């Protein structure tokens, strides 16, 4: 039996540290306020007014995700000011591909011992991601759980709710043979494939605090931690105008497995990697593990973070509009009649291939 009265702090949980964090991040959340949400923190939940957001016949769309083992790189480098953007991006991009506008976001931050400086940096980047995506940060949970995490480690989860007017929802059913596949370039590795990235770092002895071999102006750690691009504001106007038939967020599974998710039966996507140069970061990763091109396209985004499927006659107008909105857009393939799925192919010499190659995913 204890010789003195025990407190929660004796168990490793500081209520005051948690309260101090809430006080520190409240202004960050308030800065994300938008029509429908005042973004005040402190209650047991957050309210959102769909009518004030301008919806008449809305469908609610929800998404949740994490950042994965990219967090280990942030922890190892001590750079936490981008992973919150990743967290929002992984959820918000998943909503816009269904035609939905992200409305509000909640986060879950869990750690063994709360470090307010780290937590505040992470939440600040979550608020920045919400600003970019146009959604309100209306709440969250900070869990201090001694014994559950190693010293300095933390985990993140995000939850986002969006809305789309029923008539504007993207279901992919309108995709047909002859449609053009446009690729919107990524900002880097985004938030998928980092278990392989970390294995490559260990196997090659790469130093995250040294200039990247493919870009001496940037540290390798900074290149790998570059936040996921958020495509919401550039895509929503085109979705609402009916110029896009389907969107695919290129996450785990790469181009090969994500494009079929938005295709109807009887449609097969053909992607030609000769349409773009493999970014130097991905070429560096590929060389570090002698990774075959077919494995690259089912593991990484390979420079294409979002795919838009459009009518051939709309292709140029959509490209021009997205370019004006700040995106880099490439025509990377087309849809043809066939078994539902995707084939990604390249000629000999593309992506270090010794011969012509192709990878196919059905489903």
Coordinates of C-alpha atoms in Angstrom, one line a residue:
X1 CA 0.0 0.0 0.0
X2 CA 1.2 3.5 -0.8
X3 CA 2.6 5.6 2.0
X4 CA 1.1 8.8 0.6
X5 CA -2.1 9.6 -1.1
X6 CA -1.7 8.9 -4.9
X7 CA -2.7 11.4 -7.6
X8 CA -3.3 11.0 -11.3
X9 CA 0.1 12.8 -11.8
X10 CA 1.8 10.0 -9.8
X11 CA 0.4 7.6 -12.5
X12 CA 2.1 9.7 -15.2
X13 CA -0.9 11.8 -16.3
X14 CA -0.9 15.5 -16.0
X15 CA -4.3 17.1 -16.1
X16 CA -2.8 20.6 -15.9
X17 CA -0.6 19.8 -18.9
X18 CA -3.7 18.8 -20.8
X19 CA -5.6 21.9 -19.8
X20 CA -2.6 24.0 -20.9
X21 CA -2.6 22.3 -24.3
X22 CA -6.3 23.1 -24.8
X23 CA -5.7 26.7 -23.9
X24 CA -2.8 26.9 -26.4
X25 CA -4.6 25.3 -29.3
X26 CA -8.0 26.9 -28.9
X27 CA -7.0 30.0 -31.0
X28 CA -5.7 27.6 -33.7
X29 CA -9.1 25.9 -33.9
X30 CA -11.0 29.2 -33.8
X31 CA -9.0 30.4 -36.9
X32 CA -10.5 27.5 -38.9
X33 CA -14.1 28.7 -38.4
X34 CA -16.3 28.5 -41.5
X35 CA -20.0 28.9 -42.3
X36 CA -21.8 26.2 -40.3
X37 CA -19.2 25.9 -37.5
X38 CA -17.8 28.4 -35.0
X39 CA -14.8 26.1 -34.3
X40 CA -14.9 26.6 -30.5
X41 CA -13.2 23.9 -28.4
X42 CA -14.0 22.8 -24.9
X43 CA -17.4 21.1 -25.0
X44 CA -18.2 17.4 -25.2
X45 CA -18.8 17.7 -28.9
X46 CA -19.0 20.1 -31.8
X47 CA -22.0 21.4 -33.6
X48 CA -22.3 21.9 -37.4
X49 CA -25.2 23.7 -39.2
X50 CA -25.6 22.2 -42.7
X51 CA -28.2 24.8 -43.6
X52 CA -25.8 27.6 -42.8
X53 CA -23.2 25.8 -45.0
X54 CA -25.6 26.2 -48.0
X55 CA -26.9 22.7 -48.6
X56 CA -30.5 21.9 -49.6
X57 CA -30.5 18.2 -50.2
X58 CA -27.2 17.0 -48.6
X59 CA -25.7 13.6 -48.3
X60 CA -23.2 13.3 -45.4
X61 CA -19.9 11.6 -46.2
X62 CA -17.4 10.6 -43.5
X63 CA -13.8 9.5 -43.6
X64 CA -11.1 8.6 -41.1
X65 CA -7.5 7.9 -41.5
X66 CA -4.0 8.2 -39.9
X67 CA -0.5 9.1 -41.1
X68 CA 1.0 5.7 -40.7
X69 CA 4.7 5.1 -40.0
X70 CA 5.6 8.5 -41.5
X71 CA 5.2 9.6 -37.9
X72 CA 8.3 7.7 -37.0
X73 CA 10.3 9.9 -39.4
X74 CA 8.8 13.0 -37.8
X75 CA 9.7 11.7 -34.3
X76 CA 13.2 10.7 -35.4
X77 CA 13.9 14.1 -37.0
X78 CA 12.0 16.2 -34.4
X79 CA 10.0 17.8 -37.2
X80 CA 6.3 17.7 -36.4
X81 CA 5.0 20.7 -38.3
X82 CA 3.8 18.8 -41.4
X83 CA 2.2 15.6 -40.2
X84 CA -1.1 17.3 -39.2
X85 CA -1.5 18.5 -42.8
X86 CA -0.9 14.9 -43.8
X87 CA -3.7 13.8 -41.4
X88 CA -6.2 16.2 -42.8
X89 CA -5.2 15.5 -46.4
X90 CA -5.7 11.8 -46.1
X91 CA -9.3 12.3 -44.9
X92 CA -10.2 15.4 -47.0
X93 CA -8.9 14.0 -50.3
X94 CA -11.0 10.9 -49.6
X95 CA -14.1 13.0 -49.3
X96 CA -13.6 15.1 -52.4
X97 CA -13.3 12.0 -54.6
X98 CA -16.9 11.4 -53.7
X99 CA -17.8 14.9 -54.7
X100 CA -18.1 16.0 -51.0
X101 CA -16.9 19.3 -49.5
X102 CA -15.0 18.6 -46.2
X103 CA -16.9 20.5 -43.5
X104 CA -15.4 19.7 -40.2
X105 CA -12.6 17.7 -38.7
X106 CA -11.7 16.1 -35.4
X107 CA -8.4 14.7 -34.3
X108 CA -7.1 12.1 -31.9
X109 CA -3.6 12.5 -30.5
X110 CA -2.3 9.8 -28.2
X111 CA 1.0 9.6 -26.4
X112 CA 2.7 8.1 -23.3
X113 CA 3.7 11.4 -21.7
X114 CA 2.4 14.7 -23.0
X115 CA 5.0 17.0 -24.5
X116 CA 3.0 20.2 -25.0
X117 CA 5.5 21.7 -27.4
X118 CA 5.3 18.7 -29.7
X119 CA 1.5 18.4 -29.3
X120 CA 1.0 22.1 -30.0
X121 CA 3.1 21.8 -33.2
X122 CA 1.1 18.8 -34.4
X123 CA -2.2 20.5 -33.7
X124 CA -1.1 23.7 -35.4
X125 CA -0.3 21.7 -38.5
X126 CA -3.7 20.0 -38.3
X127 CA -5.3 23.5 -38.1
X128 CA -3.2 24.5 -41.2
X129 CA -4.4 21.4 -43.1
X130 CA -8.0 22.3 -42.2
X131 CA -7.5 25.9 -43.5
X132 CA -6.1 24.5 -46.8
X133 CA -9.0 22.1 -47.1
X134 CA -11.6 24.7 -46.1
X135 CA -13.0 22.7 -43.1
X136 CA -13.4 23.6 -39.5
X137 CA -11.4 21.9 -36.7
X138 CA -14.3 21.6 -34.2
X139 CA -12.8 19.2 -31.6
X140 CA -10.5 16.4 -30.8
X141 CA -9.1 14.2 -28.1
X142 CA -5.6 14.2 -26.4
X143 CA -4.9 10.9 -24.7
X144 CA -2.0 10.6 -22.3
X145 CA -1.5 6.9 -21.7
X146 CA 1.7 5.9 -19.7
X147 CA 3.0 2.5 -20.6
X148 CA 1.3 2.4 -24.0
X149 CA 3.9 4.2 -26.1
X150 CA 7.7 4.4 -26.0
X151 CA 9.3 7.7 -24.9
X152 CA 8.7 10.4 -27.4
X153 CA 6.3 8.4 -29.5
X154 CA 2.8 9.5 -30.4
X155 CA 0.0 8.4 -32.7
X156 CA -2.6 10.4 -34.7
X157 CA -6.0 9.6 -36.2
X158 CA -8.3 12.0 -38.0
X159 CA -12.0 12.1 -38.6
X160 CA -13.6 14.3 -41.3
X161 CA -17.2 14.8 -42.3
X162 CA -18.3 16.4 -45.5
X163 CA -21.4 16.9 -47.5
X164 CA -22.5 16.8 -51.2
X165 CA -25.8 17.7 -52.7
X166 CA -27.4 14.4 -53.8
X167 CA -27.4 15.2 -57.5
X168 CA -23.6 16.1 -57.4
X169 CA -22.3 12.9 -55.7
X170 CA -19.5 11.2 -57.6
X171 CA -20.2 7.5 -57.8
X172 CA -18.1 6.6 -60.9
X173 CA -21.2 5.1 -62.6
X174 CA -20.9 7.6 -65.5
X175 CA -17.4 6.6 -66.5
X176 CA -17.3 5.1 -70.0
X177 CA -14.8 3.9 -72.6
X178 CA -13.0 6.8 -74.3
X179 CA -12.8 8.9 -71.1
X180 CA -9.4 10.5 -70.5
X181 CA -7.4 9.9 -67.3
X182 CA -5.7 13.0 -65.9
X183 CA -3.1 12.9 -63.2
X184 CA -2.6 15.7 -60.7
X185 CA 1.0 15.6 -59.5
X186 CA 1.9 14.8 -55.9
X187 CA 4.1 16.8 -53.5
X188 CA 6.1 13.7 -52.7
X189 CA 5.6 10.4 -51.1
X190 CA 2.5 11.7 -49.3
X191 CA 1.5 9.3 -46.5
X192 CA 1.8 5.8 -47.9
X193 CA 4.6 3.4 -48.4
X194 CA 6.7 4.6 -45.4
X195 CA 7.2 1.1 -43.9
X196 CA 9.2 0.4 -47.1
X197 CA 10.8 3.9 -47.0
X198 CA 12.0 3.2 -43.5
X199 CA 13.4 -0.2 -44.5
X200 CA 15.3 1.5 -47.3
X201 CA 16.7 4.1 -44.9
X202 CA 18.0 1.3 -42.6
X203 CA 19.3 -0.9 -45.4
X204 CA 21.2 1.9 -47.1
X205 CA 22.3 3.9 -44.0
X206 CA 20.7 7.1 -45.4
X207 CA 21.0 10.1 -43.0
X208 CA 17.9 12.1 -42.7
X209 CA 19.8 15.2 -41.6
X210 CA 22.0 15.2 -44.7
X211 CA 21.3 16.8 -48.1
X212 CA 19.4 14.5 -50.4
X213 CA 21.5 13.0 -53.2
X214 CA 18.8 13.9 -55.7
X215 CA 18.5 17.5 -54.4
X216 CA 21.4 19.1 -52.6
X217 CA 19.2 22.1 -51.6
X218 CA 17.0 19.9 -49.4
X219 CA 17.7 17.6 -46.4
X220 CA 16.6 14.0 -47.1
X221 CA 14.3 14.1 -44.1
X222 CA 12.6 17.2 -45.3
X223 CA 12.0 15.7 -48.7
X224 CA 10.4 12.6 -47.3
X225 CA 8.3 14.6 -44.7
X226 CA 6.9 17.0 -47.3
X227 CA 3.1 17.1 -46.5
X228 CA 0.5 15.5 -48.6
X229 CA -1.0 17.8 -51.2
X230 CA -4.7 18.7 -50.5
X231 CA -6.6 18.9 -53.7
X232 CA -10.0 20.0 -52.4
X233 CA -10.3 23.6 -53.4
X234 CA -9.0 23.1 -57.0
X235 CA -11.3 20.1 -57.6
X236 CA -14.6 21.1 -56.0
X237 CA -15.7 23.8 -58.6
X238 CA -15.2 21.3 -61.4
X239 CA -17.1 18.6 -59.5
X240 CA -20.0 20.9 -58.9
X241 CA -20.1 22.0 -62.5
X242 CA -20.3 18.3 -63.6
X243 CA -17.0 18.3 -65.6
X244 CA -15.5 15.3 -63.7
X245 CA -16.8 11.8 -64.0
X246 CA -14.7 10.2 -61.3
X247 CA -11.8 10.9 -59.0
X248 CA -9.3 8.6 -57.3
X249 CA -7.1 9.5 -54.4
X250 CA -3.8 7.7 -55.0
X251 CA -2.9 6.2 -51.6
X252 CA -1.9 2.7 -50.4
X253 CA -2.0 0.4 -53.4
X254 CA -0.8 3.2 -55.8
X255 CA -2.2 3.9 -59.2
X256 CA -2.8 0.2 -59.9
X257 CA -5.2 -0.5 -57.1
X258 CA -6.9 2.9 -56.5
X259 CA -8.2 3.7 -59.9
X260 CA -10.4 0.6 -60.2
X261 CA -12.2 1.6 -57.0
X262 CA -14.0 4.3 -59.0
X263 CA -14.7 2.4 -62.2
X264 CA -18.0 0.7 -63.1
X265 CA -18.2 -2.9 -64.4
X266 CA -17.0 -3.2 -68.0
X267 CA -14.4 -0.4 -67.8
X268 CA -10.7 -0.9 -67.7
X269 CA -8.2 1.9 -67.1
X270 CA -5.0 2.0 -69.1
X271 CA -2.2 4.1 -67.7
X272 CA 1.0 4.8 -69.6
X273 CA 4.0 5.8 -67.4
X274 CA 5.8 7.1 -70.4
X275 CA 3.4 10.1 -70.0
X276 CA 5.5 11.5 -67.2
X277 CA 9.0 11.3 -65.7
X278 CA 9.4 9.5 -62.4
X279 CA 10.2 12.2 -59.9
X280 CA 13.8 12.1 -58.7
X281 CA 12.7 11.3 -55.1
X282 CA 10.9 8.1 -56.3
X283 CA 13.8 7.2 -58.6
X284 CA 16.1 7.5 -55.6
X285 CA 13.9 5.2 -53.5
X286 CA 13.6 2.7 -56.4
X287 CA 17.4 2.6 -56.9
X288 CA 17.9 2.1 -53.1
X289 CA 15.9 -1.1 -53.2
X290 CA 16.3 -2.2 -56.8
X291 CA 12.5 -2.1 -56.8
X292 CA 10.7 -3.3 -60.0
X293 CA 8.5 -0.8 -61.8
X294 CA 5.4 -3.0 -61.2
X295 CA 6.1 -2.9 -57.4
X296 CA 6.5 0.9 -57.5
X297 CA 3.1 1.5 -59.0
X298 CA 1.4 -0.7 -56.4
X299 CA 3.3 0.8 -53.4
X300 CA 3.8 4.6 -54.1
X301 CA 2.0 7.4 -55.9
X302 CA 5.0 7.7 -58.2
X303 CA 4.3 11.4 -58.6
X304 CA 0.6 11.3 -59.2
X305 CA -1.4 12.1 -56.1
X306 CA -4.9 12.3 -57.6
X307 CA -6.5 11.0 -60.7
X308 CA -9.5 12.7 -62.5
X309 CA -11.5 10.9 -65.2
X310 CA -13.1 13.2 -67.6
X311 CA -14.8 13.2 -71.0
X312 CA -12.4 13.5 -73.9
X313 CA -14.1 16.7 -75.0
X314 CA -13.7 18.2 -71.5
X315 CA -10.1 17.2 -71.0
X316 CA -8.4 20.4 -72.1
X317 CA -10.9 22.7 -70.3
X318 CA -10.5 20.7 -67.1
X319 CA -6.7 20.7 -67.5
X320 CA -6.7 24.5 -68.0
X321 CA -9.0 25.1 -65.0
X322 CA -6.9 22.9 -62.7
X323 CA -3.7 24.5 -63.9
X324 CA -5.1 28.0 -63.2
X325 CA -6.0 26.7 -59.7
X326 CA -2.3 25.8 -59.1
X327 CA -2.2 22.1 -60.0
X328 CA 0.2 20.4 -62.4
X329 CA -1.9 18.2 -64.7
X330 CA -0.8 15.4 -67.0
X331 CA -2.8 13.2 -69.4
X332 CA -1.7 9.8 -68.3
X333 CA -4.2 7.3 -69.9
X334 CA -7.7 6.4 -71.0
X335 CA -10.6 4.2 -70.2
X336 CA -11.4 1.3 -72.5
X337 CA -14.0 -1.5 -72.5
X338 CA -12.9 -4.6 -70.6
X339 CA -12.9 -6.3 -67.2
X340 CA -13.1 -3.8 -64.4
X341 CA -9.5 -3.0 -63.3
X342 CA -6.4 -1.1 -64.2
X343 CA -3.2 -1.8 -66.3
X344 CA -0.1 0.4 -65.8
X345 CA 2.6 -0.1 -68.4
X346 CA 5.8 1.3 -69.7
X347 CA 8.3 0.8 -72.5
X348 CA 11.8 -0.5 -72.0
X349 CA 13.9 2.2 -70.3
X350 CA 11.0 3.7 -68.5
X351 CA 11.6 3.8 -64.8
X352 CA 14.8 1.8 -65.2
X353 CA 13.0 -1.2 -66.8
X354 CA 15.2 -3.5 -68.9
X355 CA 12.2 -4.4 -71.1
X356 CA 8.6 -3.4 -71.8
X357 CA 6.6 -4.0 -68.7
X358 CA 3.0 -4.0 -67.5
X359 CA 1.1 -4.6 -64.2
X360 CA -2.6 -5.3 -64.0
X361 CA -5.0 -5.2 -61.1
X362 CA -8.6 -6.5 -61.5
X363 CA -11.4 -5.7 -59.2

